[in-house]
Structures are given as structure tokens and as C-alpha cells.
Amino acid sequence: NYEQKIQSAFKDVSDTLALRDSLSQQLESQQRYLDSLQITLQRARGLYASGAVSYIEVLDAERSLFATQQTILDLTYSRQVNEINLFTALGGGWVE
């Protein structure tokens, strides 16, 4: 039915736009977290250099930083896939 296809298309676009907003918010949040982790790592390195903490503290800060960087990469990939899905939902197609 034509009307059902139109409603389905609008729902696809709406869902894709909602996911786009969610992914953008998650990316912003993770980027702020990454910024704070970079400061934490710098402080851990400084404390280690002064002998105040063990190297485990530096490694733990690095691990957290790397995990957050991976999360940002995963979210960026998801956002790019979502942009392709939005393009398709809006009627875009591939030209070969």
C-alpha cells in the first residue's frame, strides 16, 4: 500500500534523525571525558616523575584514555553509517 510505504519512509527518516542526535550527544560527552582523561594522564605522569605514585597509576590513566579513544572511534563509525542510512532513507541512491 502506498500510504504505508510513505509512513514507513517517514518513520525511517525520523528514527535515523533521532539516532543522529543521540550519537552526536554521545560523541560530545565522550570528547569532554577524553579531555579530562588527558589532564588526568598528565597529572599521573607528573606524580610518577616526582615519586608520589607508582607507574601503575600512569598505566591505568593510559588505559582509560585509550578505551575512551576507541569508544570515540566506534561512535564516529556509527555516525557515518547513520549518515548513509539517512541518505538512503531520504531517497538517495548509489551511482556506479
PDB file of N, CA and C in Angstrom:
ATOM      1  N   ASN A   1       0.840  -1.175   0.000  1.00  0.00           N
ATOM      2  CA  ASN A   1       0.000   0.000   0.000  1.00  0.00           C
ATOM      3  C   ASN A   1       0.890   1.245   0.000  1.00  0.00           C
ATOM      4  N   TYR A   2       0.557   2.203  -0.820  1.00  0.00           N
ATOM      5  CA  TYR A   2       1.338   3.430  -0.996  1.00  0.00           C
ATOM      6  C   TYR A   2       1.421   4.224   0.309  1.00  0.00           C
ATOM      7  N   GLU A   3       0.288   4.350   0.999  1.00  0.00           N
ATOM      8  CA  GLU A   3       0.263   5.127   2.240  1.00  0.00           C
ATOM      9  C   GLU A   3       1.164   4.498   3.299  1.00  0.00           C
ATOM     10  N   GLN A   4       1.171   3.189   3.384  1.00  0.00           N
ATOM     11  CA  GLN A   4       2.026   2.502   4.348  1.00  0.00           C
ATOM     12  C   GLN A   4       3.502   2.720   4.020  1.00  0.00           C
ATOM     13  N   LYS A   5       3.826   2.727   2.729  1.00  0.00           N
ATOM     14  CA  LYS A   5       5.214   2.958   2.328  1.00  0.00           C
ATOM     15  C   LYS A   5       5.654   4.370   2.690  1.00  0.00           C
ATOM     16  N   ILE A   6       4.766   5.332   2.507  1.00  0.00           N
ATOM     17  CA  ILE A   6       5.081   6.718   2.863  1.00  0.00           C
ATOM     18  C   ILE A   6       5.290   6.832   4.376  1.00  0.00           C
ATOM     19  N   GLN A   7       4.391   6.224   5.144  1.00  0.00           N
ATOM     20  CA  GLN A   7       4.517   6.264   6.602  1.00  0.00           C
ATOM     21  C   GLN A   7       5.803   5.575   7.060  1.00  0.00           C
ATOM     22  N   SER A   8       6.131   4.479   6.424  1.00  0.00           N
ATOM     23  CA  SER A   8       7.358   3.761   6.751  1.00  0.00           C
ATOM     24  C   SER A   8       8.587   4.618   6.433  1.00  0.00           C
ATOM     25  N   ALA A   9       8.544   5.313   5.303  1.00  0.00           N
ATOM     26  CA  ALA A   9       9.663   6.178   4.922  1.00  0.00           C
ATOM     27  C   ALA A   9       9.837   7.315   5.926  1.00  0.00           C
ATOM     28  N   PHE A  10       8.736   7.932   6.345  1.00  0.00           N
ATOM     29  CA  PHE A  10       8.819   8.997   7.344  1.00  0.00           C
ATOM     30  C   PHE A  10       9.368   8.467   8.667  1.00  0.00           C
ATOM     31  N   LYS A  11       8.937   7.261   9.046  1.00  0.00           N
ATOM     32  CA  LYS A  11       9.428   6.662  10.284  1.00  0.00           C
ATOM     33  C   LYS A  11      10.925   6.387  10.185  1.00  0.00           C
ATOM     34  N   ASP A  12      11.377   5.881   9.033  1.00  0.00           N
ATOM     35  CA  ASP A  12      12.804   5.621   8.840  1.00  0.00           C
ATOM     36  C   ASP A  12      13.615   6.902   8.985  1.00  0.00           C
ATOM     37  N   VAL A  13      13.141   7.970   8.365  1.00  0.00           N
ATOM     38  CA  VAL A  13      13.845   9.253   8.450  1.00  0.00           C
ATOM     39  C   VAL A  13      13.843   9.752   9.894  1.00  0.00           C
ATOM     40  N   SER A  14      12.696   9.673  10.551  1.00  0.00           N
ATOM     41  CA  SER A  14      12.585  10.131  11.937  1.00  0.00           C
ATOM     42  C   SER A  14      13.514   9.342  12.861  1.00  0.00           C
ATOM     43  N   ASP A  15      13.518   8.028  12.716  1.00  0.00           N
ATOM     44  CA  ASP A  15      14.381   7.183  13.546  1.00  0.00           C
ATOM     45  C   ASP A  15      15.856   7.493  13.299  1.00  0.00           C
ATOM     46  N   THR A  16      16.203   7.681  12.041  1.00  0.00           N
ATOM     47  CA  THR A  16      17.593   7.960  11.687  1.00  0.00           C
ATOM     48  C   THR A  16      18.034   9.312  12.234  1.00  0.00           C
ATOM     49  N   LEU A  17      17.153  10.304  12.163  1.00  0.00           N
ATOM     50  CA  LEU A  17      17.482  11.621  12.715  1.00  0.00           C
ATOM     51  C   LEU A  17      17.619  11.573  14.237  1.00  0.00           C
ATOM     52  N   ALA A  18      16.769  10.796  14.892  1.00  0.00           N
ATOM     53  CA  ALA A  18      16.858  10.655  16.349  1.00  0.00           C
ATOM     54  C   ALA A  18      18.179   9.997  16.742  1.00  0.00           C
ATOM     55  N   LEU A  19      18.564   8.969  15.998  1.00  0.00           N
ATOM     56  CA  LEU A  19      19.834   8.301  16.273  1.00  0.00           C
ATOM     57  C   LEU A  19      20.999   9.247  16.014  1.00  0.00           C
ATOM     58  N   ARG A  20      20.875  10.059  14.988  1.00  0.00           N
ATOM     59  CA  ARG A  20      21.921  11.037  14.660  1.00  0.00           C
ATOM     60  C   ARG A  20      22.143  11.985  15.838  1.00  0.00           C
ATOM     61  N   ASP A  21      21.054  12.490  16.404  1.00  0.00           N
ATOM     62  CA  ASP A  21      21.161  13.387  17.556  1.00  0.00           C
ATOM     63  C   ASP A  21      21.788  12.678  18.751  1.00  0.00           C
ATOM     64  N   SER A  22      21.356  11.451  18.991  1.00  0.00           N
ATOM     65  CA  SER A  22      21.886  10.681  20.111  1.00  0.00           C
ATOM     66  C   SER A  22      23.385  10.438  19.953  1.00  0.00           C
ATOM     67  N   LEU A  23      23.800  10.051  18.763  1.00  0.00           N
ATOM     68  CA  LEU A  23      25.221   9.800  18.518  1.00  0.00           C
ATOM     69  C   LEU A  23      26.039  11.074  18.675  1.00  0.00           C
ATOM     70  N   SER A  24      25.507  12.189  18.219  1.00  0.00           N
ATOM     71  CA  SER A  24      26.221  13.463  18.363  1.00  0.00           C
ATOM     72  C   SER A  24      26.397  13.826  19.833  1.00  0.00           C
ATOM     73  N   GLN A  25      25.354  13.624  20.619  1.00  0.00           N
ATOM     74  CA  GLN A  25      25.443  13.911  22.053  1.00  0.00           C
ATOM     75  C   GLN A  25      26.452  12.990  22.737  1.00  0.00           C
ATOM     76  N   GLN A  26      26.432  11.717  22.357  1.00  0.00           N
ATOM     77  CA  GLN A  26      27.382  10.770  22.939  1.00  0.00           C
ATOM     78  C   GLN A  26      28.815  11.145  22.573  1.00  0.00           C
ATOM     79  N   LEU A  27      29.023  11.552  21.322  1.00  0.00           N
ATOM     80  CA  LEU A  27      30.361  11.953  20.896  1.00  0.00           C
ATOM     81  C   LEU A  27      30.843  13.177  21.665  1.00  0.00           C
ATOM     82  N   GLU A  28      29.982  14.154  21.840  1.00  0.00           N
ATOM     83  CA  GLU A  28      30.358  15.347  22.604  1.00  0.00           C
ATOM     84  C   GLU A  28      30.725  14.979  24.039  1.00  0.00           C
ATOM     85  N   SER A  29      29.932  14.123  24.637  1.00  0.00           N
ATOM     86  CA  SER A  29      30.182  13.691  26.010  1.00  0.00           C
ATOM     87  C   SER A  29      31.508  12.942  26.119  1.00  0.00           C
ATOM     88  N   GLN A  30      31.745  12.030  25.200  1.00  0.00           N
ATOM     89  CA  GLN A  30      32.985  11.258  25.224  1.00  0.00           C
ATOM     90  C   GLN A  30      34.198  12.148  24.960  1.00  0.00           C
ATOM     91  N   GLN A  31      34.037  13.160  24.128  1.00  0.00           N
ATOM     92  CA  GLN A  31      35.148  14.074  23.854  1.00  0.00           C
ATOM     93  C   GLN A  31      35.496  14.880  25.109  1.00  0.00           C
ATOM     94  N   ARG A  32      34.476  15.325  25.835  1.00  0.00           N
ATOM     95  CA  ARG A  32      34.731  16.035  27.100  1.00  0.00           C
ATOM     96  C   ARG A  32      35.426  15.104  28.100  1.00  0.00           C
ATOM     97  N   TYR A  33      34.976  13.853  28.132  1.00  0.00           N
ATOM     98  CA  TYR A  33      35.595  12.872  29.025  1.00  0.00           C
ATOM     99  C   TYR A  33      37.048  12.632  28.625  1.00  0.00           C
ATOM    100  N   LEU A  34      37.302  12.541  27.324  1.00  0.00           N
ATOM    101  CA  LEU A  34      38.665  12.353  26.834  1.00  0.00           C
ATOM    102  C   LEU A  34      39.551  13.523  27.255  1.00  0.00           C
ATOM    103  N   ASP A  35      39.027  14.730  27.148  1.00  0.00           N
ATOM    104  CA  ASP A  35      39.795  15.911  27.568  1.00  0.00           C
ATOM    105  C   ASP A  35      40.191  15.805  29.041  1.00  0.00           C
ATOM    106  N   SER A  36      39.261  15.378  29.881  1.00  0.00           N
ATOM    107  CA  SER A  36      39.573  15.244  31.309  1.00  0.00           C
ATOM    108  C   SER A  36      40.567  14.107  31.552  1.00  0.00           C
ATOM    109  N   LEU A  37      40.464  13.046  30.764  1.00  0.00           N
ATOM    110  CA  LEU A  37      41.413  11.938  30.920  1.00  0.00           C
ATOM    111  C   LEU A  37      42.823  12.337  30.501  1.00  0.00           C
ATOM    112  N   GLN A  38      42.938  13.214  29.527  1.00  0.00           N
ATOM    113  CA  GLN A  38      44.263  13.689  29.124  1.00  0.00           C
ATOM    114  C   GLN A  38      44.917  14.477  30.261  1.00  0.00           C
ATOM    115  N   ILE A  39      44.116  15.270  30.954  1.00  0.00           N
ATOM    116  CA  ILE A  39      44.631  16.005  32.113  1.00  0.00           C
ATOM    117  C   ILE A  39      45.024  15.025  33.218  1.00  0.00           C
ATOM    118  N   THR A  40      44.182  14.024  33.436  1.00  0.00           N
ATOM    119  CA  THR A  40      44.476  13.007  34.449  1.00  0.00           C
ATOM    120  C   THR A  40      45.786  12.296  34.136  1.00  0.00           C
ATOM    121  N   LEU A  41      45.991  11.965  32.869  1.00  0.00           N
ATOM    122  CA  LEU A  41      47.228  11.291  32.472  1.00  0.00           C
ATOM    123  C   LEU A  41      48.439  12.192  32.703  1.00  0.00           C
ATOM    124  N   GLN A  42      48.318  13.455  32.350  1.00  0.00           N
ATOM    125  CA  GLN A  42      49.435  14.385  32.582  1.00  0.00           C
ATOM    126  C   GLN A  42      49.768  14.474  34.071  1.00  0.00           C
ATOM    127  N   ARG A  43      48.737  14.540  34.891  1.00  0.00           N
ATOM    128  CA  ARG A  43      48.959  14.611  36.341  1.00  0.00           C
ATOM    129  C   ARG A  43      49.586  13.325  36.869  1.00  0.00           C
ATOM    130  N   ALA A  44      49.107  12.195  36.367  1.00  0.00           N
ATOM    131  CA  ALA A  44      49.667  10.908  36.804  1.00  0.00           C
ATOM    132  C   ALA A  44      51.140  10.815  36.427  1.00  0.00           C
ATOM    133  N   ARG A  45      51.478  11.276  35.240  1.00  0.00           N
ATOM    134  CA  ARG A  45      52.889  11.261  34.822  1.00  0.00           C
ATOM    135  C   ARG A  45      53.728  12.183  35.712  1.00  0.00           C
ATOM    136  N   GLY A  46      53.176  13.343  36.023  1.00  0.00           N
ATOM    137  CA  GLY A  46      53.890  14.266  36.907  1.00  0.00           C
ATOM    138  C   GLY A  46      54.085  13.688  38.298  1.00  0.00           C
ATOM    139  N   LEU A  47      53.046  13.075  38.824  1.00  0.00           N
ATOM    140  CA  LEU A  47      53.148  12.454  40.145  1.00  0.00           C
ATOM    141  C   LEU A  47      54.136  11.293  40.132  1.00  0.00           C
ATOM    142  N   TYR A  48      54.139  10.534  39.045  1.00  0.00           N
ATOM    143  CA  TYR A  48      55.091   9.429  38.936  1.00  0.00           C
ATOM    144  C   TYR A  48      56.521   9.966  38.882  1.00  0.00           C
ATOM    145  N   ALA A  49      56.721  11.032  38.106  1.00  0.00           N
ATOM    146  CA  ALA A  49      58.056  11.623  37.981  1.00  0.00           C
ATOM    147  C   ALA A  49      58.570  12.130  39.329  1.00  0.00           C
ATOM    148  N   SER A  50      57.658  12.586  40.168  1.00  0.00           N
ATOM    149  CA  SER A  50      58.074  13.081  41.489  1.00  0.00           C
ATOM    150  C   SER A  50      58.125  11.964  42.533  1.00  0.00           C
ATOM    151  N   GLY A  51      57.745  10.759  42.128  1.00  0.00           N
ATOM    152  CA  GLY A  51      57.804   9.615  43.034  1.00  0.00           C
ATOM    153  C   GLY A  51      56.598   9.471  43.944  1.00  0.00           C
ATOM    154  N   ALA A  52      55.550  10.229  43.669  1.00  0.00           N
ATOM    155  CA  ALA A  52      54.377  10.206  44.544  1.00  0.00           C
ATOM    156  C   ALA A  52      53.467   9.003  44.298  1.00  0.00           C
ATOM    157  N   VAL A  53      53.494   8.460  43.078  1.00  0.00           N
ATOM    158  CA  VAL A  53      52.654   7.300  42.756  1.00  0.00           C
ATOM    159  C   VAL A  53      53.474   6.291  41.961  1.00  0.00           C
ATOM    160  N   SER A  54      52.957   5.077  41.889  1.00  0.00           N
ATOM    161  CA  SER A  54      53.642   4.040  41.112  1.00  0.00           C
ATOM    162  C   SER A  54      53.272   4.167  39.629  1.00  0.00           C
ATOM    163  N   TYR A  55      54.019   3.452  38.815  1.00  0.00           N
ATOM    164  CA  TYR A  55      53.768   3.509  37.371  1.00  0.00           C
ATOM    165  C   TYR A  55      52.417   2.895  37.016  1.00  0.00           C
ATOM    166  N   ILE A  56      51.869   2.091  37.899  1.00  0.00           N
ATOM    167  CA  ILE A  56      50.536   1.508  37.690  1.00  0.00           C
ATOM    168  C   ILE A  56      49.508   2.617  37.490  1.00  0.00           C
ATOM    169  N   GLU A  57      49.646   3.709  38.216  1.00  0.00           N
ATOM    170  CA  GLU A  57      48.720   4.840  38.081  1.00  0.00           C
ATOM    171  C   GLU A  57      48.783   5.429  36.678  1.00  0.00           C
ATOM    172  N   VAL A  58      49.979   5.533  36.133  1.00  0.00           N
ATOM    173  CA  VAL A  58      50.153   6.050  34.768  1.00  0.00           C
ATOM    174  C   VAL A  58      49.528   5.079  33.773  1.00  0.00           C
ATOM    175  N   LEU A  59      49.796   3.800  33.945  1.00  0.00           N
ATOM    176  CA  LEU A  59      49.238   2.797  33.042  1.00  0.00           C
ATOM    177  C   LEU A  59      47.715   2.777  33.099  1.00  0.00           C
ATOM    178  N   ASP A  60      47.162   2.927  34.284  1.00  0.00           N
ATOM    179  CA  ASP A  60      45.708   2.948  34.434  1.00  0.00           C
ATOM    180  C   ASP A  60      45.113   4.164  33.726  1.00  0.00           C
ATOM    181  N   ALA A  61      45.764   5.311  33.850  1.00  0.00           N
ATOM    182  CA  ALA A  61      45.292   6.523  33.168  1.00  0.00           C
ATOM    183  C   ALA A  61      45.379   6.349  31.650  1.00  0.00           C
ATOM    184  N   GLU A  62      46.456   5.732  31.180  1.00  0.00           N
ATOM    185  CA  GLU A  62      46.597   5.476  29.740  1.00  0.00           C
ATOM    186  C   GLU A  62      45.518   4.519  29.248  1.00  0.00           C
ATOM    187  N   ARG A  63      45.257   3.482  30.027  1.00  0.00           N
ATOM    188  CA  ARG A  63      44.235   2.509  29.637  1.00  0.00           C
ATOM    189  C   ARG A  63      42.875   3.180  29.497  1.00  0.00           C
ATOM    190  N   SER A  64      42.529   4.013  30.445  1.00  0.00           N
ATOM    191  CA  SER A  64      41.250   4.730  30.381  1.00  0.00           C
ATOM    192  C   SER A  64      41.195   5.649  29.167  1.00  0.00           C
ATOM    193  N   LEU A  65      42.294   6.327  28.908  1.00  0.00           N
ATOM    194  CA  LEU A  65      42.366   7.224  27.757  1.00  0.00           C
ATOM    195  C   LEU A  65      42.193   6.445  26.454  1.00  0.00           C
ATOM    196  N   PHE A  66      42.907   5.332  26.325  1.00  0.00           N
ATOM    197  CA  PHE A  66      42.818   4.538  25.094  1.00  0.00           C
ATOM    198  C   PHE A  66      41.427   3.942  24.906  1.00  0.00           C
ATOM    199  N   ALA A  67      40.811   3.500  25.987  1.00  0.00           N
ATOM    200  CA  ALA A  67      39.455   2.942  25.896  1.00  0.00           C
ATOM    201  C   ALA A  67      38.471   4.010  25.428  1.00  0.00           C
ATOM    202  N   THR A  68      38.632   5.217  25.926  1.00  0.00           N
ATOM    203  CA  THR A  68      37.743   6.306  25.517  1.00  0.00           C
ATOM    204  C   THR A  68      37.991   6.690  24.066  1.00  0.00           C
ATOM    205  N   GLN A  69      39.245   6.680  23.639  1.00  0.00           N
ATOM    206  CA  GLN A  69      39.539   6.945  22.226  1.00  0.00           C
ATOM    207  C   GLN A  69      38.878   5.895  21.338  1.00  0.00           C
ATOM    208  N   GLN A  70      38.897   4.639  21.772  1.00  0.00           N
ATOM    209  CA  GLN A  70      38.249   3.574  20.998  1.00  0.00           C
ATOM    210  C   GLN A  70      36.744   3.792  20.942  1.00  0.00           C
ATOM    211  N   THR A  71      36.163   4.204  22.046  1.00  0.00           N
ATOM    212  CA  THR A  71      34.726   4.494  22.073  1.00  0.00           C
ATOM    213  C   THR A  71      34.392   5.616  21.097  1.00  0.00           C
ATOM    214  N   ILE A  72      35.224   6.644  21.057  1.00  0.00           N
ATOM    215  CA  ILE A  72      35.004   7.758  20.127  1.00  0.00           C
ATOM    216  C   ILE A  72      35.091   7.269  18.688  1.00  0.00           C
ATOM    217  N   LEU A  73      36.052   6.409  18.398  1.00  0.00           N
ATOM    218  CA  LEU A  73      36.158   5.847  17.043  1.00  0.00           C
ATOM    219  C   LEU A  73      34.917   5.034  16.690  1.00  0.00           C
ATOM    220  N   ASP A  74      34.444   4.227  17.624  1.00  0.00           N
ATOM    221  CA  ASP A  74      33.243   3.422  17.387  1.00  0.00           C
ATOM    222  C   ASP A  74      32.024   4.306  17.146  1.00  0.00           C
ATOM    223  N   LEU A  75      31.882   5.357  17.938  1.00  0.00           N
ATOM    224  CA  LEU A  75      30.753   6.274  17.761  1.00  0.00           C
ATOM    225  C   LEU A  75      30.846   7.031  16.440  1.00  0.00           C
ATOM    226  N   THR A  76      32.062   7.402  16.054  1.00  0.00           N
ATOM    227  CA  THR A  76      32.261   8.093  14.776  1.00  0.00           C
ATOM    228  C   THR A  76      31.867   7.183  13.623  1.00  0.00           C
ATOM    229  N   TYR A  77      32.269   5.920  13.707  1.00  0.00           N
ATOM    230  CA  TYR A  77      31.878   4.951  12.681  1.00  0.00           C
ATOM    231  C   TYR A  77      30.357   4.812  12.631  1.00  0.00           C
ATOM    232  N   SER A  78      29.737   4.683  13.797  1.00  0.00           N
ATOM    233  CA  SER A  78      28.273   4.552  13.850  1.00  0.00           C
ATOM    234  C   SER A  78      27.589   5.778  13.269  1.00  0.00           C
ATOM    235  N   ARG A  79      28.142   6.948  13.534  1.00  0.00           N
ATOM    236  CA  ARG A  79      27.556   8.176  12.994  1.00  0.00           C
ATOM    237  C   ARG A  79      27.670   8.204  11.469  1.00  0.00           C
ATOM    238  N   GLN A  80      28.792   7.738  10.940  1.00  0.00           N
ATOM    239  CA  GLN A  80      28.954   7.705   9.485  1.00  0.00           C
ATOM    240  C   GLN A  80      27.990   6.716   8.838  1.00  0.00           C
ATOM    241  N   VAL A  81      27.815   5.560   9.452  1.00  0.00           N
ATOM    242  CA  VAL A  81      26.844   4.585   8.948  1.00  0.00           C
ATOM    243  C   VAL A  81      25.442   5.183   9.009  1.00  0.00           C
ATOM    244  N   ASN A  82      25.155   5.897  10.093  1.00  0.00           N
ATOM    245  CA  ASN A  82      23.852   6.536  10.238  1.00  0.00           C
ATOM    246  C   ASN A  82      23.627   7.592   9.155  1.00  0.00           C
ATOM    247  N   GLU A  83      24.662   8.334   8.784  1.00  0.00           N
ATOM    248  CA  GLU A  83      24.533   9.334   7.715  1.00  0.00           C
ATOM    249  C   GLU A  83      24.196   8.654   6.383  1.00  0.00           C
ATOM    250  N   ILE A  84      24.804   7.508   6.132  1.00  0.00           N
ATOM    251  CA  ILE A  84      24.492   6.753   4.913  1.00  0.00           C
ATOM    252  C   ILE A  84      23.046   6.281   4.958  1.00  0.00           C
ATOM    253  N   ASN A  85      22.622   5.783   6.119  1.00  0.00           N
ATOM    254  CA  ASN A  85      21.233   5.334   6.265  1.00  0.00           C
ATOM    255  C   ASN A  85      20.255   6.486   6.086  1.00  0.00           C
ATOM    256  N   LEU A  86      20.610   7.665   6.579  1.00  0.00           N
ATOM    257  CA  LEU A  86      19.752   8.839   6.404  1.00  0.00           C
ATOM    258  C   LEU A  86      19.659   9.206   4.929  1.00  0.00           C
ATOM    259  N   PHE A  87      20.782   9.197   4.253  1.00  0.00           N
ATOM    260  CA  PHE A  87      20.807   9.485   2.818  1.00  0.00           C
ATOM    261  C   PHE A  87      19.899   8.517   2.063  1.00  0.00           C
ATOM    262  N   THR A  88      19.989   7.245   2.414  1.00  0.00           N
ATOM    263  CA  THR A  88      19.154   6.227   1.773  1.00  0.00           C
ATOM    264  C   THR A  88      17.681   6.428   2.123  1.00  0.00           C
ATOM    265  N   ALA A  89      17.393   6.726   3.390  1.00  0.00           N
ATOM    266  CA  ALA A  89      16.004   6.925   3.817  1.00  0.00           C
ATOM    267  C   ALA A  89      15.366   8.131   3.134  1.00  0.00           C
ATOM    268  N   LEU A  90      16.195   9.115   2.797  1.00  0.00           N
ATOM    269  CA  LEU A  90      15.686  10.306   2.114  1.00  0.00           C
ATOM    270  C   LEU A  90      15.550  10.097   0.606  1.00  0.00           C
ATOM    271  N   GLY A  91      15.849   8.892   0.163  1.00  0.00           N
ATOM    272  CA  GLY A  91      15.660   8.567  -1.250  1.00  0.00           C
ATOM    273  C   GLY A  91      16.925   8.598  -2.067  1.00  0.00           C
ATOM    274  N   GLY A  92      18.054   8.760  -1.407  1.00  0.00           N
ATOM    275  CA  GLY A  92      19.327   8.762  -2.123  1.00  0.00           C
ATOM    276  C   GLY A  92      19.664   7.370  -2.606  1.00  0.00           C
ATOM    277  N   GLY A  93      20.468   7.312  -3.607  1.00  0.00           N
ATOM    278  CA  GLY A  93      20.873   6.017  -4.139  1.00  0.00           C
ATOM    279  C   GLY A  93      22.327   6.058  -4.526  1.00  0.00           C
ATOM    280  N   TRP A  94      22.841   4.931  -4.870  1.00  0.00           N
ATOM    281  CA  TRP A  94      24.234   4.828  -5.275  1.00  0.00           C
ATOM    282  C   TRP A  94      24.339   4.928  -6.782  1.00  0.00           C
ATOM    283  N   VAL A  95      25.318   5.663  -7.241  1.00  0.00           N
ATOM    284  CA  VAL A  95      25.593   5.775  -8.672  1.00  0.00           C
ATOM    285  C   VAL A  95      26.891   5.035  -8.926  1.00  0.00           C
ATOM    286  N   GLU A  96      26.817   4.078  -9.842  1.00  0.00           N
ATOM    287  CA  GLU A  96      28.026   3.301 -10.137  1.00  0.00           C
ATOM    288  C   GLU A  96      28.563   3.662 -11.492  1.00  0.00           C
TER     289      GLU A  96
END
